[in-house]
Amino acid sequence: MTSSSPLLPLAPFPALLLEPIVRAALAEDLGRRGDITTEAVIPADAQATAVMRARKPGVAAGVEAAVLAFRLMDPSVTYVVHKGEGAVLAPGDDVMTLSGPARAILSAERVALNFAGHLSGIATATAELVAAVRPHPVRITCTRKTTPGLRGLEKYAVRAGGGSSHRYGLDDAVLIKDNHIAVAGSVTEAIARARAFVGHLVKVEVEVDTLAQLAEALAAGPDVVLLDNMAPDLLREAVALTRTTAKAPVILEASGGVTRETAPAIAATGVDVISVGWLTHSAPSLDLGLDIDVR
Amino acid sequence: MTSSSPLLPLAPFPALLLEPIVRAALAEDLGRRGDITTEAVIPADAQATAVMRARKPGVAAGVEAAVLAFRLMDPSVTYVVHKGEGAVLAPGDDVMTLSGPARAILSAERVALNFAGHLSGIATATAELVAAVRPHPVRITCTRKTTPGLRGLEKYAVRAGGGSSHRYGLDDAVLIKDNHIAVAGSVTEAIARARAFVGHLVKVEVEVDTLAQLAEALAAGPDVVLLDNMAPDLLREAVALTRTTAKAPVILEASGGVTRETAPAIAATGVDVISVGWLTHSAPSLDLGLDIDVR
Amino acid sequence: MTSSSPLLPLAPFPALLLEPIVRAALAEDLGRRGDITTEAVIPADAQATAVMRARKPGVAAGVEAAVLAFRLMDPSVTYVVHKGEGAVLAPGDDVMTLSGPARAILSAERVALNFAGHLSGIATATAELVAAVRPHPVRITCTRKTTPGLRGLEKYAVRAGGGSSHRYGLDDAVLIKDNHIAVAGSVTEAIARARAFVGHLVKVEVEVDTLAQLAEALAAGPDVVLLDNMAPDLLREAVALTRTTAKAPVILEASGGVTRETAPAIAATGVDVISVGWLTHSAPSLDLGLDIDVR
Amino acid sequence: MTSSSPLLPLAPFPALLLEPIVRAALAEDLGRRGDITTEAVIPADAQATAVMRARKPGVAAGVEAAVLAFRLMDPSVTYVVHKGEGAVLAPGDDVMTLSGPARAILSAERVALNFAGHLSGIATATAELVAAVRPHPVRITCTRKTTPGLRGLEKYAVRAGGGSSHRYGLDDAVLIKDNHIAVAGSVTEAIARARAFVGHLVKVEVEVDTLAQLAEALAAGPDVVLLDNMAPDLLREAVALTRTTAKAPVILEASGGVTRETAPAIAATGVDVISVGWLTHSAPSLDLGLDIDVR
Amino acid sequence: MTSSSPLLPLAPFPALLLEPIVRAALAEDLGRRGDITTEAVIPADAQATAVMRARKPGVAAGVEAAVLAFRLMDPSVTYVVHKGEGAVLAPGDDVMTLSGPARAILSAERVALNFAGHLSGIATATAELVAAVRPHPVRITCTRKTTPGLRGLEKYAVRAGGGSSHRYGLDDAVLIKDNHIAVAGSVTEAIARARAFVGHLVKVEVEVDTLAQLAEALAAGPDVVLLDNMAPDLLREAVALTRTTAKAPVILEASGGVTRETAPAIAATGVDVISVGWLTHSAPSLDLGLDIDVR
Amino acid sequence: MTSSSPLLPLAPFPALLLEPIVRAALAEDLGRRGDITTEAVIPADAQATAVMRARKPGVAAGVEAAVLAFRLMDPSVTYVVHKGEGAVLAPGDDVMTLSGPARAILSAERVALNFAGHLSGIATATAELVAAVRPHPVRITCTRKTTPGLRGLEKYAVRAGGGSSHRYGLDDAVLIKDNHIAVAGSVTEAIARARAFVGHLVKVEVEVDTLAQLAEALAAGPDVVLLDNMAPDLLREAVALTRTTAKAPVILEASGGVTRETAPAIAATGVDVISVGWLTHSAPSLDLGLDIDVR
């Protein structure tokens, strides 16, 4: 699953999709009236320069969202990005410099930091987990356990941190779980139904808890098998069983109980992918600040 | 700031505001096509009963959002809530029971858990901090450091955990910070401008770092003073200065460096409010699961 | 409540909030097809200059909305504003000059005038009432009796006319009325519940009809008391009672039966605020016209 | 233009179009948080009965919008309408009775009254003008001078008051004004271009200021001629000229300087339609109140 | 119904209405993530030139929508239009040339072609039918049988092909059909009700199946009569009856069974308008391609 | 790619995604005012029964959308579906029967038919092509050449006709075309980049024009190869090459020049999938009518 081809640098999250999210966040903060403190105290012609800085080490993400927050507030704000999406940040590092009307910079500050802090927090947690499993050629992958409304951006942040993604939603891949199997009657039947139902560009994954289930699944020919909550020893057996049994290549994914501490042992079992919910639902925000100089 | 009047039980987050958020979250997960796994494997007439259970101790929030996720997917899903907004959860506690079409329950599961887990995580962190500062009559308050798009819900979760809220946005109160003061020329001038500018139902808060600034602020008559990053000893002096100097009652708010460990000492200084950004931007999701029985 | 600090000039209504409103108004007028008269008769390359002029005396508001209407129809329209938000208009005064494609100017004309006429009408009515109460240091304040969908803009127009605002909505301040008191059991209990419930940055106002109610209210410590439908003599007594009794400063607001004729006497009683519903719900549109010269 | 066929009773404004408008108005009032006064003070199980009453004489409109406001806040609110759209109201008349959760009724009160007051104000002004021109068989018609976002509803209110409507927008009829004529070169050419351009179900109206222009216009065969700002004597001549000259029936519309005082004389000239901008842009709100009884 | 006045060139579909449609189409294609193929394979700095070419003969429409698709994806894409809305296309003709970032051009390609192909298909079918009825001075007109969400654009495409439009919706003209007549009791009564109900700028059309119905309808004075499913001979009689009987000019519209083969005979009957549903609901897409040269 | 497991019956298109599309289509037709013909002529209490009938043979799709159109117009409309999604229709077959207020049925008629006609047209064309390729076990698959705004529904209609789907958008699978290959330098490199870039649940497809390209592609291990515009003989060679060469199973897809006439020969070559753009962009609407009986 790895390649000698160097990956292209992370492309920006599509602006067409990003803009309505940032616009809504600004409107949420402005309310019905706008920034009354700034309107009351800061003259319209005051100019400011601001630097977004990392206060803790981490990995940058949401940089473009932050820039957009300032520029949607006032298109005359100019900016220089010093550390773009995916850049490693040391405490004190400048992420971006902004110049323009003081009112716009002060009014957009919180929304910009909310995006950059939240997404950089996810990127940072991802990067730490990715580092923990090296040099094993395993992918760290996020799940659908995301914050409502921010799935695309949060998965983008995972990619900024060196991770990858599982399904983006209920419609882009099949994941057969225990309840599906129970209703279908068997793993074999469930996989057969899924294959017959979905388009030829959709992969079929099945979740198993035991080696017996794995053996049955492999016979049915899934694209991916999710090995749920298996200890490293069992995972190692699962990998061996798969590599010796499967008629066609099958990707093995491990999930459950993954922490920075447990991840290396899981990675060492030879699974292809480790998927982790907490990267998106529980990573703490990265501490970023905005130092503003108003003239 | 406390009352002998017992508070009414927490009112639900307004349904009119909640529904579009939950609807958007479901649409985000359904994508362009819907839940292909369930469509492929689960017959339309299969029924299910599901129980949302706490896997860790905590405080419930987002219960109504979760219920709504199931019912927007299919209005024929019925439910019983066992632990409503703000209820204390022990591991294994049933939060709600759902019955209805298996497809709807399986398809809405992830979105329902994403809401309930995220918001219960915030409520839990809040409740822990509130417990830490008791019996001091101090309020634990969240800030504008919220996840874009979820400010109202996240602050609702803080209330479910026993906390309170700072500003909901840039438009409902004045908060004068160092940059505002620098441009205005003085704390006195900044407060005067704000008072003259805003309506008579808007409170004016000013942030100070030193006792000298506090003294100047008190003379200008703010409603609230934010004591930023002061150590407990300094906070205590600030409280004493305020109580002996202010012509009218002034609410004192402390912020900066607040953790469950440091909070008791801060609370003991006599400040009225402790505000904390990480309740909303960094509280980990509470671990909740859905046990489904499909027939 | 007044200040020696000169207020900063009125800041524009936030563009981020204004644009979707103006865009929707244009779409409402264009319908499914656009301006068929102009398309049929005016060549695409015809240019025009247009001057928006006051036909009656008044105060300008909605100037930015009008400019935006033209420029959203065609960004190549250029403009010069002669009389900005809050400017006093004499009949015949030029408000703005526009140049650009004749089609865009003709197609946006009505929407631009609808915004400017409606909002200038509110600003004008406000300015007249503000003038009527001078030199008393009382604020003229609008209410939530606004046109659905235009609350922020209408309150902005009140500010352009020299007025101020009461609550922007149900969520930014507490206003306890007779029904609330009846259910709570007493003014004291109602205020206590409110104080305990809302955040420390939210003011609590209570409405009273009699001096007895006022006395009870003052004991409970509200931030603001609304004296509803009291005659000037009674208002004067209420002011005296408040100034001699209240432990902390209380803002007094009078409402009911306020006209340009009755306002001076009400202002003379010493109340701090006079609130008036008809500024926003019944002010007639200001007569503005657009003189267009097509080439 | 009149008929012996009795008109069907006014149909409701389409619910599909009404609901998003009322929903947006409620969201505007609820803000990010909802009705904090009611949540703080009124228990969830309190019930209420409320009666909307006219405090001034007038004509009802916006009744359905008001009902919908309550029911969108809580679908369990029940209602009886006593005076529907277009009903004549005497002071003290009950318009509707509502029963249900006190919180919902208190929270929706202002929005419901804002719709009903604004639209009833328009219906009332229309009905007064319609009465003033009787028994002349002339139509009173509103224009595109409406409040942004409310065009459909405001024109519906005009119909409730016995009036009719001019264009709903730029796309449903042609109205050729002086600027169009100037560019086209002549009335004849402008009408010819419009006829050739628009579909066969679109009427063509042309505005004229003089009898000479009228004569030219009639030769070009418009469907409607707008006689702008002509005194009654001139209008009478215009009617005579039209009736003797036009090859096909032409509708004559008068506009400009129309008040309740001047309308009868204008109506007596024999024009078919009198159009009036102020019905929609300047009619004062009708005074309606909600008497609430909470249990 | 025709004019010696040359029509102005087709005006663009209003940009304010076009942009949200194109934006939504791009978002539909980008999904939650964007163009993963292009992000994976094409470097951010790769530039491209692309030419949209006709592969079949036809008439261009949707050119502006296509241009907008590229430019909304990236505003730095530049373009030259060679064949604008309504231009005749021969196979191999260049429609437009685009230059800019390769990623944007590749990502917007499909949406741009979907708009241009669909709308050019409608324009082409219209132009063919228009050509088939020449030199008869009859209009080819589309109906409300349009694709949901695209009515305005599809009718614009009909105009690009030389056609015209019937109603744009249920609200801009009256069309009385058999069911309406049955309920009203008679054609006479139905027309009378409609005339009394609608504004003076709204035309009234009635559908008839027989000459007897036509005679009754003509007596009631409609603006337009729709002659439904009549053979050419009957149509000819209907035209004669109308021209000799009607007191005022009446437009005659034929519909039903119209094909390129039958249309000339229908046109020769002397009807004014031929309306055709399949122009909008069944015209095949015009084959257009994009030849891209990436550097 | 086929299965002995019988497929579950076609699940409905998710209601949560369908409702906003149908609502928007109704609003598009109602315009600013609603159905003026029906309001003028049909009393509010008139009831109607209506039967949607096939006038031509075909396959039903969009049945639920049609039902929803009636019920969104008035929830009191009841219905019985006789021929659901995917049912075969003979001329004269009843598709559904509706009962309820005549106004709602008449007003929603056109929108309901527009959905059902358009989508049934796609289902019908698909079913005909599917029938043409039987008994070959090949899939008929639609593409991204869909009508803007209707992609999900149109692909649903293809499934109703027995077809399958290619990508739903740019984000759910990789499709490497000639331009991508040109920039990447080689098929090998392009596939390697894609594999490294996308998640483990995303399939990678590559388009080839020649057997040489196919050989190179197979070596790089794609999931799917698109054989573009190859004649049957060449396709047969490609199938043979693939079956003998590929290390892992590869799905072969043919596209280009597919008609009902050419499809059998293509299917006979042994390819797995035939993809066809015109199913969604050029299928004519199926002729359906609504016979209404108003009482």
CSV table of C-alpha atoms in Angstrom, one decimal, chain E:
chain,number,residue,atom,x,y,z
E,1,MET,CA,-46.9,38.9,-33.1
E,2,THR,CA,-43.8,39.6,-35.1
E,3,SER,CA,-42.0,42.8,-35.4
E,4,SER,CA,-39.9,44.7,-37.9
E,5,SER,CA,-37.8,45.7,-34.9
E,6,PRO,CA,-34.7,43.5,-34.8
E,7,LEU,CA,-34.5,41.8,-31.4
E,8,LEU,CA,-31.6,42.7,-29.3
E,9,PRO,CA,-29.1,39.9,-28.9
E,10,LEU,CA,-30.0,37.3,-26.3
E,11,ALA,CA,-29.1,38.8,-22.9
E,12,PRO,CA,-27.3,36.5,-20.5
E,13,PHE,CA,-29.3,34.6,-17.9
E,14,PRO,CA,-29.0,36.8,-14.8
E,15,ALA,CA,-25.7,36.0,-13.1
E,16,LEU,CA,-27.3,36.4,-9.7
E,17,LEU,CA,-29.6,33.6,-10.5
E,18,LEU,CA,-27.1,31.5,-12.4
E,19,GLU,CA,-24.3,31.4,-9.8
E,20,PRO,CA,-26.1,29.4,-7.0
E,21,ILE,CA,-27.2,26.8,-9.6
E,22,VAL,CA,-23.7,26.3,-10.9
E,23,ARG,CA,-22.2,26.4,-7.4
E,24,ALA,CA,-24.6,23.7,-6.3
E,25,ALA,CA,-23.8,21.5,-9.3
E,26,LEU,CA,-20.1,21.8,-8.6
E,27,ALA,CA,-20.6,20.9,-4.9
E,28,GLU,CA,-22.7,17.9,-6.0
E,29,ASP,CA,-19.8,16.7,-8.0
E,30,LEU,CA,-17.1,17.5,-5.5
E,31,GLY,CA,-18.9,15.7,-2.7
E,32,ARG,CA,-17.3,15.8,0.7
E,33,ARG,CA,-13.8,15.7,-0.5
E,34,GLY,CA,-13.1,17.1,-4.0
E,35,ASP,CA,-11.5,15.6,-7.1
E,36,ILE,CA,-9.2,12.9,-5.7
E,37,THR,CA,-7.9,11.8,-9.0
E,38,THR,CA,-6.6,15.3,-9.9
E,39,GLU,CA,-5.3,15.9,-6.5
E,40,ALA,CA,-3.4,12.7,-6.5
E,41,VAL,CA,-1.9,13.0,-10.0
E,42,ILE,CA,-1.8,16.6,-11.2
E,43,PRO,CA,0.7,19.1,-9.5
E,44,ALA,CA,-0.8,22.3,-8.2
E,45,ASP,CA,1.3,24.4,-10.6
E,46,ALA,CA,0.4,22.5,-13.8
E,47,GLN,CA,-1.3,24.8,-16.3
E,48,ALA,CA,-3.7,23.8,-19.0
E,49,THR,CA,-5.4,25.1,-22.1
E,50,ALA,CA,-8.7,23.6,-23.0
E,51,VAL,CA,-11.1,24.0,-25.9
E,52,MET,CA,-14.7,23.1,-25.7
E,53,ARG,CA,-15.8,21.8,-29.1
E,54,ALA,CA,-19.0,20.7,-30.8
E,55,ARG,CA,-18.9,17.1,-31.9
E,56,LYS,CA,-22.3,17.4,-33.6
E,57,PRO,CA,-24.1,20.3,-35.3
E,58,GLY,CA,-26.4,22.3,-33.1
E,59,VAL,CA,-27.1,25.6,-31.3
E,60,ALA,CA,-25.1,26.7,-28.3
E,61,ALA,CA,-26.7,27.4,-24.9
E,62,GLY,CA,-25.4,27.2,-21.4
E,63,VAL,CA,-22.1,28.7,-22.5
E,64,GLU,CA,-22.1,31.1,-19.6
E,65,ALA,CA,-22.9,28.4,-17.1
E,66,ALA,CA,-20.0,26.4,-18.4
E,67,VAL,CA,-17.6,29.3,-18.1
E,68,LEU,CA,-18.9,30.0,-14.6
E,69,ALA,CA,-18.2,26.4,-13.6
E,70,PHE,CA,-14.6,26.7,-14.4
E,71,ARG,CA,-14.2,30.2,-12.8
E,72,LEU,CA,-16.1,29.2,-9.6
E,73,MET,CA,-13.6,26.3,-9.3
E,74,ASP,CA,-10.8,28.8,-9.7
E,75,PRO,CA,-11.2,32.5,-10.4
E,76,SER,CA,-7.8,32.6,-12.1
E,77,VAL,CA,-9.1,30.6,-15.1
E,78,THR,CA,-9.4,32.9,-18.1
E,79,TYR,CA,-11.6,32.3,-21.1
E,80,VAL,CA,-12.6,33.4,-24.6
E,81,VAL,CA,-16.0,32.5,-25.9
E,82,HIS,CA,-16.1,31.8,-29.6
E,83,LYS,CA,-19.7,30.8,-29.9
E,84,GLY,CA,-22.0,32.4,-27.5
E,85,GLU,CA,-25.6,31.7,-26.4
E,86,GLY,CA,-27.6,31.0,-29.5
E,87,ALA,CA,-24.7,30.6,-32.0
E,88,VAL,CA,-25.0,27.9,-34.6
E,89,LEU,CA,-22.4,25.2,-34.2
E,90,ALA,CA,-20.9,23.0,-36.8
E,91,PRO,CA,-19.1,19.8,-35.8
E,92,GLY,CA,-15.6,20.7,-34.8
E,93,ASP,CA,-16.5,24.3,-34.0
E,94,ASP,CA,-14.7,25.8,-31.0
E,95,VAL,CA,-17.2,27.0,-28.4
E,96,MET,CA,-14.7,28.4,-25.9
E,97,THR,CA,-11.1,28.4,-24.9
E,98,LEU,CA,-10.0,28.2,-21.3
E,99,SER,CA,-6.6,28.7,-19.7
E,100,GLY,CA,-5.5,28.3,-16.2
E,101,PRO,CA,-4.6,25.8,-13.4
E,102,ALA,CA,-4.9,22.3,-14.8
E,103,ARG,CA,-6.6,21.1,-11.6
E,104,ALA,CA,-9.4,23.5,-11.9
E,105,ILE,CA,-10.0,22.8,-15.5
E,106,LEU,CA,-10.0,19.1,-15.0
E,107,SER,CA,-12.2,19.2,-11.9
E,108,ALA,CA,-14.9,21.5,-13.5
E,109,GLU,CA,-14.9,19.8,-16.9
E,110,ARG,CA,-17.8,17.4,-16.3
E,111,VAL,CA,-20.1,20.0,-14.7
E,112,ALA,CA,-19.4,22.5,-17.4
E,113,LEU,CA,-20.2,20.0,-20.1
E,114,ASN,CA,-23.3,18.8,-18.3
E,115,PHE,CA,-24.7,22.3,-18.4
E,116,ALA,CA,-23.6,23.1,-21.9
E,117,GLY,CA,-24.7,19.7,-23.3
E,118,HIS,CA,-28.1,19.7,-21.7
E,119,LEU,CA,-28.9,23.3,-22.6
E,120,SER,CA,-27.5,23.2,-26.1
E,121,GLY,CA,-29.5,20.1,-26.7
E,122,ILE,CA,-32.7,22.1,-25.9
E,123,ALA,CA,-31.6,25.0,-28.0
E,124,THR,CA,-30.8,22.7,-30.9
E,125,ALA,CA,-34.2,20.9,-30.8
E,126,THR,CA,-35.9,24.3,-30.6
E,127,ALA,CA,-34.0,25.7,-33.5
E,128,GLU,CA,-34.8,22.7,-35.6
E,129,LEU,CA,-38.5,23.1,-34.9
E,130,VAL,CA,-38.4,26.8,-35.5
E,131,ALA,CA,-36.7,26.1,-38.9
E,132,ALA,CA,-39.4,23.6,-39.7
E,133,VAL,CA,-42.2,26.1,-39.4
E,134,ARG,CA,-40.6,28.9,-41.4
E,135,PRO,CA,-41.7,31.1,-43.1
E,136,HIS,CA,-45.0,30.9,-41.1
E,137,PRO,CA,-45.0,33.7,-38.5
E,138,VAL,CA,-45.7,31.3,-35.7
E,139,ARG,CA,-43.9,31.1,-32.4
E,140,ILE,CA,-42.5,27.8,-31.0
E,141,THR,CA,-43.0,27.8,-27.3
E,142,CYS,CA,-42.0,25.6,-24.4
E,143,THR,CA,-44.1,24.7,-21.4
E,144,ARG,CA,-43.8,23.9,-17.7
E,145,LYS,CA,-42.7,20.4,-18.5
E,146,THR,CA,-39.1,21.1,-17.4
E,147,THR,CA,-36.5,19.4,-15.3
E,148,PRO,CA,-37.0,20.2,-11.6
E,149,GLY,CA,-34.6,23.0,-10.5
E,150,LEU,CA,-33.7,24.1,-14.0
E,151,ARG,CA,-36.8,25.8,-15.3
E,152,GLY,CA,-35.3,29.2,-15.8
E,153,LEU,CA,-32.2,27.9,-17.5
E,154,GLU,CA,-34.1,25.5,-19.8
E,155,LYS,CA,-36.5,28.2,-21.0
E,156,TYR,CA,-33.5,30.4,-21.5
E,157,ALA,CA,-32.1,27.6,-23.8
E,158,VAL,CA,-35.4,27.6,-25.7
E,159,ARG,CA,-34.9,31.3,-26.3
E,160,ALA,CA,-31.4,30.7,-27.4
E,161,GLY,CA,-32.8,28.3,-30.0
E,162,GLY,CA,-35.2,30.9,-31.3
E,163,GLY,CA,-38.2,29.8,-29.3
E,164,SER,CA,-40.4,31.5,-26.8
E,165,SER,CA,-42.0,30.6,-23.5
E,166,HIS,CA,-45.4,29.8,-22.1
E,167,ARG,CA,-45.9,30.3,-18.4
E,168,TYR,CA,-42.8,30.2,-16.1
E,169,GLY,CA,-44.9,28.9,-13.3
E,170,LEU,CA,-48.4,28.6,-11.8
E,171,ASP,CA,-48.4,32.3,-10.8
E,172,ASP,CA,-47.7,34.4,-13.9
E,173,ALA,CA,-50.7,33.6,-16.1
E,174,VAL,CA,-54.0,31.8,-15.9
E,175,LEU,CA,-54.5,28.6,-17.8
E,176,ILE,CA,-57.9,27.2,-17.5
E,177,LYS,CA,-58.1,23.5,-18.3
E,178,ASP,CA,-60.9,21.0,-18.5
E,179,ASN,CA,-61.0,20.2,-14.7
E,180,HIS,CA,-61.2,23.9,-13.9
E,181,ILE,CA,-64.1,24.3,-16.4
E,182,ALA,CA,-65.9,21.3,-15.0
E,183,VAL,CA,-65.8,22.7,-11.4
E,184,ALA,CA,-66.7,26.2,-12.5
E,185,GLY,CA,-69.6,24.9,-14.4
E,186,SER,CA,-68.8,26.6,-17.7
E,187,VAL,CA,-66.1,28.2,-19.7
E,188,THR,CA,-67.8,31.5,-19.3
E,189,GLU,CA,-67.9,31.2,-15.5
E,190,ALA,CA,-64.4,30.0,-15.3
E,191,ILE,CA,-63.0,32.9,-17.3
E,192,ALA,CA,-65.2,35.4,-15.4
E,193,ARG,CA,-63.8,34.1,-12.1
E,194,ALA,CA,-60.3,34.3,-13.3
E,195,ARG,CA,-60.6,37.8,-14.7
E,196,ALA,CA,-62.1,39.0,-11.4
E,197,PHE,CA,-59.4,37.3,-9.4
E,198,VAL,CA,-56.1,38.1,-11.0
E,199,GLY,CA,-54.3,41.4,-11.5
E,200,HIS,CA,-54.7,43.6,-14.5
E,201,LEU,CA,-51.3,42.5,-15.9
E,202,VAL,CA,-52.1,38.8,-15.9
E,203,LYS,CA,-53.3,37.1,-19.1
E,204,VAL,CA,-56.1,34.6,-19.1
E,205,GLU,CA,-55.8,31.5,-21.4
E,206,VAL,CA,-58.4,28.8,-21.7
E,207,GLU,CA,-58.0,25.3,-23.2
E,208,VAL,CA,-60.6,24.0,-25.6
E,209,ASP,CA,-61.0,20.7,-27.4
E,210,THR,CA,-63.9,21.5,-29.8
E,211,LEU,CA,-65.1,24.4,-31.9
E,212,ALA,CA,-68.2,24.6,-29.7
E,213,GLN,CA,-66.0,25.2,-26.7
E,214,LEU,CA,-64.0,27.7,-28.7
E,215,ALA,CA,-67.1,29.6,-29.6
E,216,GLU,CA,-68.2,29.8,-26.0
E,217,ALA,CA,-64.7,30.8,-24.9
E,218,LEU,CA,-64.4,33.6,-27.5
E,219,ALA,CA,-67.6,35.1,-26.1
E,220,ALA,CA,-66.0,35.2,-22.7
E,221,GLY,CA,-63.1,37.2,-23.9
E,222,PRO,CA,-59.9,35.3,-23.0
E,223,ASP,CA,-56.5,36.7,-24.0
E,224,VAL,CA,-55.3,33.3,-25.4
E,225,VAL,CA,-57.0,30.1,-26.4
E,226,LEU,CA,-55.2,26.8,-26.3
E,227,LEU,CA,-56.4,24.5,-29.1
E,228,ASP,CA,-55.5,21.1,-27.7
E,229,ASN,CA,-54.9,18.1,-29.9
E,230,MET,CA,-56.7,19.4,-32.9
E,231,ALA,CA,-55.9,18.2,-36.4
E,232,PRO,CA,-54.7,20.8,-38.9
E,233,ASP,CA,-58.1,21.0,-40.6
E,234,LEU,CA,-59.9,21.6,-37.3
E,235,LEU,CA,-57.2,24.2,-36.4
E,236,ARG,CA,-57.8,26.0,-39.6
E,237,GLU,CA,-61.6,26.2,-38.8
E,238,ALA,CA,-60.7,27.4,-35.3
E,239,VAL,CA,-58.6,30.1,-36.7
E,240,ALA,CA,-61.3,31.2,-39.1
E,241,LEU,CA,-63.9,31.2,-36.4
E,242,THR,CA,-61.7,33.2,-34.1
E,243,ARG,CA,-60.8,35.8,-36.7
E,244,THR,CA,-64.4,36.4,-37.6
E,245,THR,CA,-66.0,36.2,-34.2
E,246,ALA,CA,-63.7,37.6,-31.5
E,247,LYS,CA,-64.5,41.1,-30.3
E,248,ALA,CA,-60.9,41.7,-29.4
E,249,PRO,CA,-57.7,40.2,-30.6
E,250,VAL,CA,-57.2,36.6,-29.3
E,251,ILE,CA,-53.9,34.7,-29.5
E,252,LEU,CA,-54.4,31.1,-30.7
E,253,GLU,CA,-52.1,28.4,-29.4
E,254,ALA,CA,-51.9,24.9,-30.7
E,255,SER,CA,-50.5,21.9,-28.8
E,256,GLY,CA,-50.5,18.2,-28.9
E,257,GLY,CA,-48.8,15.8,-31.4
E,258,VAL,CA,-46.2,18.4,-32.5
E,259,THR,CA,-43.2,16.9,-34.2
E,260,ARG,CA,-40.8,18.3,-36.7
E,261,GLU,CA,-42.8,16.4,-39.3
E,262,THR,CA,-46.3,17.6,-38.2
E,263,ALA,CA,-45.3,21.2,-37.3
E,264,PRO,CA,-45.3,22.7,-40.8
E,265,ALA,CA,-48.9,21.7,-41.4
E,266,ILE,CA,-49.9,23.1,-37.9
E,267,ALA,CA,-48.0,26.3,-38.6
E,268,ALA,CA,-49.8,26.7,-41.9
E,269,THR,CA,-53.2,26.8,-40.2
E,270,GLY,CA,-52.5,30.3,-39.1
E,271,VAL,CA,-52.2,29.7,-35.3
E,272,ASP,CA,-50.0,32.2,-33.5
E,273,VAL,CA,-48.2,29.8,-31.2
E,274,ILE,CA,-47.3,26.2,-31.1
E,275,SER,CA,-46.4,24.9,-27.7
E,276,VAL,CA,-44.2,21.8,-27.2
E,277,GLY,CA,-43.4,19.9,-24.0
E,278,TRP,CA,-40.6,17.7,-25.4
E,279,LEU,CA,-38.3,20.6,-26.1
E,280,THR,CA,-37.5,20.8,-22.4
E,281,HIS,CA,-38.3,17.3,-21.1
E,282,SER,CA,-36.9,15.1,-23.9
E,283,ALA,CA,-34.4,16.9,-26.0
E,284,PRO,CA,-31.2,14.8,-26.1
E,285,SER,CA,-28.0,16.4,-24.9
E,286,LEU,CA,-25.8,18.0,-27.6
E,287,ASP,CA,-22.5,16.2,-27.9
E,288,LEU,CA,-19.8,18.6,-26.8
E,289,GLY,CA,-16.2,17.7,-25.7
E,290,LEU,CA,-13.4,19.3,-24.0
E,291,ASP,CA,-9.9,18.9,-25.5
E,292,ILE,CA,-7.4,19.6,-22.8
E,293,ASP,CA,-3.7,20.3,-23.1
E,294,VAL,CA,-1.9,20.2,-19.8
E,295,ARG,CA,1.6,21.6,-19.3
